[in-house]
Short mmCIF file of C-alpha atoms in Angstrom, two decimals:
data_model
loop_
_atom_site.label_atom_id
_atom_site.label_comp_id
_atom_site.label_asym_id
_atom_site.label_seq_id
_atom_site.Cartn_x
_atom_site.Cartn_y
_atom_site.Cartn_z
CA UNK B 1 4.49 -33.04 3.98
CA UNK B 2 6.20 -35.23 1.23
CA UNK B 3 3.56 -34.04 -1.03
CA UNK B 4 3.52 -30.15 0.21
CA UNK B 5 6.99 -30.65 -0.67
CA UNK B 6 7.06 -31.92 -4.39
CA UNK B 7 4.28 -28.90 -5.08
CA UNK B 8 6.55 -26.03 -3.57
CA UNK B 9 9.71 -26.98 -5.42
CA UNK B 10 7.83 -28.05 -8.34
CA UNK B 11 6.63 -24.35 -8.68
CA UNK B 12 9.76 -22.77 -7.77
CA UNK B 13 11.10 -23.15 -10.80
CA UNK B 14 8.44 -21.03 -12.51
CA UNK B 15 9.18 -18.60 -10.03
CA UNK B 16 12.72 -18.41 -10.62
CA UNK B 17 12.01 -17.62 -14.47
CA UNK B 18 10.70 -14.47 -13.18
CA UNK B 19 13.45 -13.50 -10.57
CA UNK B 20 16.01 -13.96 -13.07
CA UNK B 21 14.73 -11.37 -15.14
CA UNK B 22 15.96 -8.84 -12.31
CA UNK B 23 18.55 -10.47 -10.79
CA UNK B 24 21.43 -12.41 -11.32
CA UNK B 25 21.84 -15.86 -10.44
CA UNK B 26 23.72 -16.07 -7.80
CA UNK B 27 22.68 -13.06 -5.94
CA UNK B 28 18.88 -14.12 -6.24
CA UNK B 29 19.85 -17.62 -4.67
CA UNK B 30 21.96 -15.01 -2.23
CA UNK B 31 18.68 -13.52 -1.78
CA UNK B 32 16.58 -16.35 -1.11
CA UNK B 33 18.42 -17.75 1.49
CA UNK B 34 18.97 -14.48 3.28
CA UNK B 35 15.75 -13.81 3.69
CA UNK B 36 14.95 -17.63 4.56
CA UNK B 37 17.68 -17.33 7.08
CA UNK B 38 16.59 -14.00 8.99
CA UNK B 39 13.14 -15.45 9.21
CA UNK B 40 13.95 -19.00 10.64
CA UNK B 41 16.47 -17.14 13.00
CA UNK B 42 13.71 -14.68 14.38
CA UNK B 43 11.27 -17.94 14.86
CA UNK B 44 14.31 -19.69 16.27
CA UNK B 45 14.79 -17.27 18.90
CA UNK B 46 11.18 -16.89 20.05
CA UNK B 47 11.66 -20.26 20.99
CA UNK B 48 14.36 -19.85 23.03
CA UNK B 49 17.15 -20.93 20.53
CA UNK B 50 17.11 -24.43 21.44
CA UNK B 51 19.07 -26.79 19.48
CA UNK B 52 20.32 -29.97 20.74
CA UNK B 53 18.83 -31.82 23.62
CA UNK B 54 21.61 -32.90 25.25
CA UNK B 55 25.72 -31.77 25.18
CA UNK B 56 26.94 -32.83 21.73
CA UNK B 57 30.39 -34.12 20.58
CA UNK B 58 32.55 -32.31 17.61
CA UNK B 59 32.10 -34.87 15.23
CA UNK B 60 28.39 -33.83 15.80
CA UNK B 61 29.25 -29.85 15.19
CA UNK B 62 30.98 -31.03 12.04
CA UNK B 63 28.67 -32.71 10.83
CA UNK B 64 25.94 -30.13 11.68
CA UNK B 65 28.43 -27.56 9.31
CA UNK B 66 28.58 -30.04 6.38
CA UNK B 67 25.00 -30.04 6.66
CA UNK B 68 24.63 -26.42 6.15
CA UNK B 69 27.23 -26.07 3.41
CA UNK B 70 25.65 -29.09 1.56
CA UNK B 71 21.59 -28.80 1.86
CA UNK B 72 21.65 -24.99 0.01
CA UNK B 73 24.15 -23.50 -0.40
CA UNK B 74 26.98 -26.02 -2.61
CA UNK B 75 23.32 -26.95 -4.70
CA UNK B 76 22.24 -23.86 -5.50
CA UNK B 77 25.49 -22.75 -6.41
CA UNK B 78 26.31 -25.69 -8.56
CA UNK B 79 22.88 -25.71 -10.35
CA UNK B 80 22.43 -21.83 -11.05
CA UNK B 81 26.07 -22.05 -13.04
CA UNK B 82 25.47 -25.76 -14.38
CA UNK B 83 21.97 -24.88 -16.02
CA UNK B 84 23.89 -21.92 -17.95
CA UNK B 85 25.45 -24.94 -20.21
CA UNK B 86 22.79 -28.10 -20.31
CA UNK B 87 19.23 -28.40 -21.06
CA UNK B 88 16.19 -28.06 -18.42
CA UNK B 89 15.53 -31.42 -18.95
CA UNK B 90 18.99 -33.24 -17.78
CA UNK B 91 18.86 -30.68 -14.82
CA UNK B 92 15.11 -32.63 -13.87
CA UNK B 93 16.51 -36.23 -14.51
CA UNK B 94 19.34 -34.85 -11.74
CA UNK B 95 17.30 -33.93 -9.53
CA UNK B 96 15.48 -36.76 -10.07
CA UNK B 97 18.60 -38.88 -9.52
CA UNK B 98 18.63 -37.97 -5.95
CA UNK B 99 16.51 -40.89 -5.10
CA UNK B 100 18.48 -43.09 -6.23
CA UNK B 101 21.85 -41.26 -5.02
CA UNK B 102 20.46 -41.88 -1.52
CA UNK B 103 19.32 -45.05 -1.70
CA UNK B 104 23.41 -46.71 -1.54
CA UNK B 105 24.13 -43.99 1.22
CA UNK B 106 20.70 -45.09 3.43
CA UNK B 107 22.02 -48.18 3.31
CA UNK B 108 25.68 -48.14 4.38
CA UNK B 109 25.43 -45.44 6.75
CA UNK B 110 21.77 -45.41 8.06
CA UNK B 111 20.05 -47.80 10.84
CA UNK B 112 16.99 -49.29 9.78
CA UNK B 113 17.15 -47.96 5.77
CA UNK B 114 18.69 -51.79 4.35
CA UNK B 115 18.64 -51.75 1.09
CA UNK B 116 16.00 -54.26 -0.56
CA UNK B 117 15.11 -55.27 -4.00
CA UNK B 118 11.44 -54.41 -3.76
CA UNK B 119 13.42 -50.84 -2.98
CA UNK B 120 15.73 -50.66 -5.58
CA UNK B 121 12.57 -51.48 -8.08
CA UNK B 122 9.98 -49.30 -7.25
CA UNK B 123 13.34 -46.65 -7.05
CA UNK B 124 14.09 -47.20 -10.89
CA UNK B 125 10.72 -47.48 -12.03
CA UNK B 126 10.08 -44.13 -10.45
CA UNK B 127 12.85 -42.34 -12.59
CA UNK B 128 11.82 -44.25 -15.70
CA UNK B 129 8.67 -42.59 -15.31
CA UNK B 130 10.38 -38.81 -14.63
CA UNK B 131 12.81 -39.74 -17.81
CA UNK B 132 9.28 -40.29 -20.17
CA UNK B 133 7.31 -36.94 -18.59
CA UNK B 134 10.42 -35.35 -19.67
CA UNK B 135 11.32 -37.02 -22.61
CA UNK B 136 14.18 -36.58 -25.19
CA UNK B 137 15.50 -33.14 -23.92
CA UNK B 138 16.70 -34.94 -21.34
CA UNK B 139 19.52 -36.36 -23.64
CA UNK B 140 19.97 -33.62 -25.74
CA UNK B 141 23.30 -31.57 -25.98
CA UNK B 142 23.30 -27.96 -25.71
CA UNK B 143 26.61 -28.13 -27.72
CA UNK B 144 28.08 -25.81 -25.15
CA UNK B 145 31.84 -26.31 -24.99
CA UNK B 146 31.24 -26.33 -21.12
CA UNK B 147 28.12 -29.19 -21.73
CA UNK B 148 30.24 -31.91 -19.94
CA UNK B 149 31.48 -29.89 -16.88
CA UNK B 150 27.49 -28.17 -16.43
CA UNK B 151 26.71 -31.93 -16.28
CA UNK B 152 29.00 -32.89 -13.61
CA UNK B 153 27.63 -29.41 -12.04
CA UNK B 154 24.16 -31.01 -11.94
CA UNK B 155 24.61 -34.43 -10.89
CA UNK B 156 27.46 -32.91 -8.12
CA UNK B 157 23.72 -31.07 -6.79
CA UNK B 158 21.58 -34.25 -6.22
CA UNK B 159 24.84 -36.00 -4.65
CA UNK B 160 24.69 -33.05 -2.15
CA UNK B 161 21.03 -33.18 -1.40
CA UNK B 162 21.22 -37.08 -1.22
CA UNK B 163 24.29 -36.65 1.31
CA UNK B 164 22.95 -34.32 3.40
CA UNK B 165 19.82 -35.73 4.10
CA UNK B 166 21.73 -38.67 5.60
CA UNK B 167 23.73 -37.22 7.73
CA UNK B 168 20.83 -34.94 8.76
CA UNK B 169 19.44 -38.55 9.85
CA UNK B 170 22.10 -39.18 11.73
CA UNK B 171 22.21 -36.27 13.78
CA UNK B 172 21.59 -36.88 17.90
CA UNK B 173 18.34 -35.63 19.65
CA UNK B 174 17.66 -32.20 17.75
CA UNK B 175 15.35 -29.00 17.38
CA UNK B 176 13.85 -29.26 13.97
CA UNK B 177 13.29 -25.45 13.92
CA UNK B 178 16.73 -24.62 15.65
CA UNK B 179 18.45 -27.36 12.97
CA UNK B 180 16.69 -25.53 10.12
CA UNK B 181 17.81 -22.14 11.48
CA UNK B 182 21.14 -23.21 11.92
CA UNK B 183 21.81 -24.93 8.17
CA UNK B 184 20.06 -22.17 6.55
CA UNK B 185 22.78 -19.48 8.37
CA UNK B 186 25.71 -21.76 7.05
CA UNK B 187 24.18 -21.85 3.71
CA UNK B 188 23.60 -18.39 3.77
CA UNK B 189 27.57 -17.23 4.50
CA UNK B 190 28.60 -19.59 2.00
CA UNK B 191 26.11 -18.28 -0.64
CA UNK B 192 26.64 -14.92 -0.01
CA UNK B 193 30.60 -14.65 0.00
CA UNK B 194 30.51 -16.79 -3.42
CA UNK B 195 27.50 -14.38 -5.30
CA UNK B 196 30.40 -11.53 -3.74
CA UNK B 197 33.03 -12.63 -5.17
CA UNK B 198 32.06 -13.73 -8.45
CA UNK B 199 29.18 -11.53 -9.49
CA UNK B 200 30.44 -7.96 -7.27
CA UNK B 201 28.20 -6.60 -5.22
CA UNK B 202 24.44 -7.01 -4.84
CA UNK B 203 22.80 -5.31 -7.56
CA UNK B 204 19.62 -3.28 -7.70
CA UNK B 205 16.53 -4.55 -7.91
CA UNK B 206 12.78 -3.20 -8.62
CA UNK B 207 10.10 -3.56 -6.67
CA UNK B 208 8.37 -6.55 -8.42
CA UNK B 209 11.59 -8.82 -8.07
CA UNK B 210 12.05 -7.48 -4.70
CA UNK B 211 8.65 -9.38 -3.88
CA UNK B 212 9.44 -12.55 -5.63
CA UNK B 213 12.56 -12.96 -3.82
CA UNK B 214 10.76 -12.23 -0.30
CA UNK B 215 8.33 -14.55 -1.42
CA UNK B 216 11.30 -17.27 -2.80
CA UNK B 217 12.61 -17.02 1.06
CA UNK B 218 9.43 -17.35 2.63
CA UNK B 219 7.96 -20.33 1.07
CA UNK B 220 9.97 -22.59 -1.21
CA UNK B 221 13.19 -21.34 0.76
CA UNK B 222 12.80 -21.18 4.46
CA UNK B 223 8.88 -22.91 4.77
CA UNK B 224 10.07 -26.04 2.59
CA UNK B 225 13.52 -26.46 4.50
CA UNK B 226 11.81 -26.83 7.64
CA UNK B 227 9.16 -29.66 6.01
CA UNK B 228 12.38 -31.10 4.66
CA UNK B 229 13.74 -30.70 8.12
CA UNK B 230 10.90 -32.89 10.11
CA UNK B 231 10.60 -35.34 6.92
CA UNK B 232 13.95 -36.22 7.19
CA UNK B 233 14.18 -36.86 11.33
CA UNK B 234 10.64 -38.86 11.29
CA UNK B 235 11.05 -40.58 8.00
CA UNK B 236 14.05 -40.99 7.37
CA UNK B 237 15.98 -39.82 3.90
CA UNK B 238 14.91 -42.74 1.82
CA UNK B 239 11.05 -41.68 2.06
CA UNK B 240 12.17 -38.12 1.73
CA UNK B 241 13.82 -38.63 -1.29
CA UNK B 242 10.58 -39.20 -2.92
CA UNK B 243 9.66 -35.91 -3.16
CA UNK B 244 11.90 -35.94 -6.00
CA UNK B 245 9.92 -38.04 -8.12
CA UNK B 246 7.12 -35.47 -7.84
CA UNK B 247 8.94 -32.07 -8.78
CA UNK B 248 8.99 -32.86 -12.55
CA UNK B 249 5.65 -33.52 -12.56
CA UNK B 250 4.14 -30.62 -10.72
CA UNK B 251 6.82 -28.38 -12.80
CA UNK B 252 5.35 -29.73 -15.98
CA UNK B 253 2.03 -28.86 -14.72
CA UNK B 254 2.42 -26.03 -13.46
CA UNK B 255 4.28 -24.35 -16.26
CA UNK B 256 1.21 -26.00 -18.75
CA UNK B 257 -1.66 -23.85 -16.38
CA UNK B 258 0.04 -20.98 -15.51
CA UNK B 259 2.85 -20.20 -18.78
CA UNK B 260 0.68 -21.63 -21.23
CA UNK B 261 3.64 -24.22 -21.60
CA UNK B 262 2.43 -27.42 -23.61
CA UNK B 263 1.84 -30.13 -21.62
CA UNK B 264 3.58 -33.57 -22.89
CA UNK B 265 1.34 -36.06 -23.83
CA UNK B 266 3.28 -38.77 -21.93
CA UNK B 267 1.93 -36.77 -18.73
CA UNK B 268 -0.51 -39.57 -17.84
CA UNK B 269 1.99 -42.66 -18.55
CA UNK B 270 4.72 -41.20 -16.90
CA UNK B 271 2.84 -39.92 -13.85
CA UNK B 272 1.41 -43.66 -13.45
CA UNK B 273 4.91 -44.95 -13.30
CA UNK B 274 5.81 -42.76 -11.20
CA UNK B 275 3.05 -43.68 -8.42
CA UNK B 276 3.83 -47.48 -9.04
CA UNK B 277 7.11 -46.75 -8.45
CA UNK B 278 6.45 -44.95 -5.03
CA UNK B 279 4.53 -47.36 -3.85
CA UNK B 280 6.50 -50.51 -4.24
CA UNK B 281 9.45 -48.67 -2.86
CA UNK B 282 7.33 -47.66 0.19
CA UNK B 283 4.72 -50.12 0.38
CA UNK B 284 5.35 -50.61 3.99
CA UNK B 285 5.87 -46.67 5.59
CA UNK B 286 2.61 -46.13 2.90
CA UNK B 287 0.86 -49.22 4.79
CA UNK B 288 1.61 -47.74 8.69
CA UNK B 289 0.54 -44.44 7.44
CA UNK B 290 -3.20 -45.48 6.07
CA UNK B 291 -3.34 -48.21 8.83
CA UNK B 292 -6.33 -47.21 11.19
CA UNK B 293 -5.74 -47.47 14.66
#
């Protein structure tokens, strides 16, 4: 699933290229979770709209809203208006960033996800590895006025990816498909009242963006949140968090095979550190998964 993952979102950003040359940006991340959210609802329901297994508390319903408000909507928000004003490359050393974002926050707040050295290693070798695929344009400056603020914008994003997937952790006995269902719908509200109010209302669209966006909420949108979803509750956030090692990579591919992009030639190097770094950080959840029986 981890790996499903890092090839979705690594190819959604090729995808969004196209949308946003018939939408704006926040109505097409308006879009995208709309549709995402009527879909997941309409699964949701034809199993029976179950949710928690057993009567909840509030701190548990308030928790389940910062959830919502922090796994799509707040980072889609803050990345489609923080890209207008820094380089592609600082936005995939963000992203990157969740990792280690998460790995503090695992530790103080999460049973069973201690922070270790052999951890924290294999962490920061993985996003050495993401800095060198995506080399100096991570560092440039835009020389926007707004650089410093689009920044903040970014790195804001991977904090609220990296905090929501801990408290989705610690969440009691829940429906992955009703907890997907549920986040995406809080997302969505949020989303759609801020592409309201600060782009007017929805704008037209032809048919050819119309399909990318159904397709945005179908797969990378409403397919990948539920992955995300059942990652998170087996695995735990830490080993979820790897999945942002591999969206730079698959991006860089991706955009070399199917825009013609060039590919850097630090591909290989980078991409090596990147597995050494996975697998010292998760030598033992790698171990229990190849372990025969």
């Amino acid at each position: 699933m981890v790996g499903a993952l890092g090839l979705i979102w690594g190819a959604t950003f090729t995808v969004i290229e196209l949308a946003l040359e018939g939408i704006t940006p926040f109505w097409l991340a308006a879009a995208r979770i709309g549709f995402a959210t009527l879909l997941m609802i309409a699964f949701w329901g034809y199993r029976g709209f179950k949710l928690f297994a057993e009567p909840v508390e509030k701190p548990d319903i308030f928790r389940l809203i910062v959830i919502g408000a922090l796994s799509s909507a707040m980072p889609f928000m803050l990345l489609s208006w923080g890209q207008q004003f820094v380089t592609s490359g600082f936005a995939g050393v963000s992203m990157a960033g969740v990792a280690l974002i998460v790995l503090p926050l695992a530790h103080f707040l999460v049973p069973g996800e201690r922070l270790t050295l052999r951890k924290t290693f294999g962490f920061v070798v993985g996003f050495i590895g993401v800095v060198i695929l995506i080399g100096g344009q991570a560092f440039e400056t835009t020389g926007e006025y707004l650089e410093p603020l689009g920044r903040l914008a970014c790195l804001s994003a991977a904090g609220c990816y990296a905090l929501s997937s801990v408290q989705m952790r610690l969440l009691p006995d829940v429906d992955s498909i009703g907890l997907n269902a549920v986040t995406l719908l809080i997302g969505a509200v949020i989303v759609i009242a801020a592409a309201w109010t600060v782009e007017g209302p929805p704008p037209e669209v032809d048919r050819n963006t119309l399909y990318i966006l159904l397709f945005m909420g179908l797969v990378p949108t409403a397919g990948a949140s539920l992955l995300r979803v059942l990652v998170i509750r087996t695995a735990g956030p830490v080993f979820m968090s790897l999945v942002n090692y591999q969206v730079p990579v698959w991006s860089v591919v991706l955009g070399g095979l199917i825009l013609s992009e060039p590919l850097p030639p630090s591909l290989l190097s980078a991409l090596a550190l990147i597995l050494c770094g996975v697998g010292v950080s998760q030598y033992g959840a790698l171990r229990r998964l190849f372990r025969r029986r």
